[in-house]
Amino acid sequence: MQRQEFIVELGGIIGTIHTYTRNPFMVGYTRELKKAIRQNDTDTTKIVLDKVINWYNDEIDKIENDEYIFNKNMHKKAYDILLEYRQSLKS
């Protein structure tokens, strides 16, 4: 995935995460991700992406199995986009 395409998707990803949690760490990570992308800071982008992906690794099963979560498909899409973009950045 190209950087510009990720930028287009980023608002939706952050919005989807924030519908599920107001965890201060996640709020901080999403803020830093947005800032790192804007500043074209690849090192910080990788660090924050890894933190957000690790959070999703821990939460995705809970999200998929929670009867009260209405936007499961959006979480799956957000998670997949994060994984795809992180892969495109290599190591």
Coordinates of C-alpha atoms in Angstrom, one line a residue:
M1 CA 0.0 0.0 0.0
Q2 CA 1.3 3.4 -0.9
R3 CA 1.7 6.2 1.7
Q4 CA -0.9 8.4 0.0
E5 CA -3.5 5.7 0.1
F6 CA -2.8 5.1 3.8
I7 CA -3.3 8.8 4.5
V8 CA -6.7 8.6 2.8
E9 CA -7.7 5.7 5.0
L10 CA -6.1 6.9 8.3
G11 CA -9.1 9.1 9.4
G12 CA -11.4 6.1 9.1
I13 CA -9.0 3.8 11.0
I14 CA -8.6 6.3 13.8
G15 CA -12.4 6.9 14.0
T16 CA -13.0 3.1 14.1
I17 CA -10.6 2.6 16.9
H18 CA -12.1 5.5 18.9
T19 CA -15.6 4.0 18.6
Y20 CA -14.3 1.0 20.6
T21 CA -11.9 2.5 23.1
R22 CA -10.8 5.7 24.7
N23 CA -7.8 4.0 26.2
P24 CA -5.3 6.8 26.8
F25 CA -2.5 4.8 25.2
M26 CA -4.5 4.2 22.1
V27 CA -5.6 7.9 21.9
G28 CA -1.9 8.8 22.2
Y29 CA -0.8 6.3 19.6
T30 CA -3.3 7.4 17.1
R31 CA -2.4 11.0 17.6
E32 CA 1.3 10.2 17.1
L33 CA 0.6 8.1 14.1
K34 CA -1.3 10.9 12.5
K35 CA 1.6 13.3 13.3
A36 CA 4.3 10.9 12.1
I37 CA 2.5 10.3 8.8
R38 CA 2.0 14.1 8.3
Q39 CA 5.7 14.7 9.0
N40 CA 6.8 11.7 6.8
D41 CA 8.7 10.3 9.9
T42 CA 9.1 6.7 8.9
D43 CA 10.8 5.5 12.1
T44 CA 8.1 6.9 14.4
T45 CA 5.4 5.6 12.0
K46 CA 6.8 2.1 12.3
I47 CA 7.0 2.2 16.1
V48 CA 3.5 3.5 16.4
L49 CA 2.1 1.1 13.8
D50 CA 3.6 -1.8 15.7
K51 CA 1.9 -0.6 18.9
V52 CA -1.5 -0.2 17.3
I53 CA -1.2 -3.5 15.5
N54 CA -0.2 -5.2 18.8
W55 CA -3.2 -3.7 20.5
Y56 CA -5.5 -5.0 17.7
N57 CA -3.8 -8.4 18.0
D58 CA -5.0 -8.4 21.6
E59 CA -8.5 -7.0 20.9
I60 CA -9.6 -8.3 17.5
D61 CA -11.1 -11.6 18.9
K62 CA -13.0 -9.7 21.6
I63 CA -14.3 -7.3 19.0
E64 CA -15.4 -10.1 16.7
N65 CA -17.2 -11.9 19.5
D66 CA -18.8 -9.0 21.3
E67 CA -22.5 -8.9 20.5
Y68 CA -22.7 -5.2 21.2
I69 CA -20.1 -4.1 18.7
F70 CA -21.9 -2.9 15.6
N71 CA -19.0 -2.1 13.3
K72 CA -17.0 -5.4 13.3
N73 CA -16.4 -5.2 9.6
M74 CA -14.8 -1.7 10.0
H75 CA -12.5 -3.0 12.6
K76 CA -11.4 -5.9 10.4
K77 CA -10.8 -3.4 7.5
A78 CA -8.9 -1.1 9.7
Y79 CA -6.7 -3.9 11.1
D80 CA -6.1 -5.3 7.6
I81 CA -5.1 -1.8 6.3
L82 CA -2.7 -1.3 9.2
L83 CA -1.1 -4.7 8.6
E84 CA -0.8 -4.0 4.9
Y85 CA 0.8 -0.6 5.3
R86 CA 3.2 -1.8 8.0
Q87 CA 4.3 -4.6 5.7
S88 CA 4.9 -2.1 2.9
L89 CA 7.4 -0.3 5.2
K90 CA 9.4 -3.5 5.7
S91 CA 11.3 -4.2 8.9

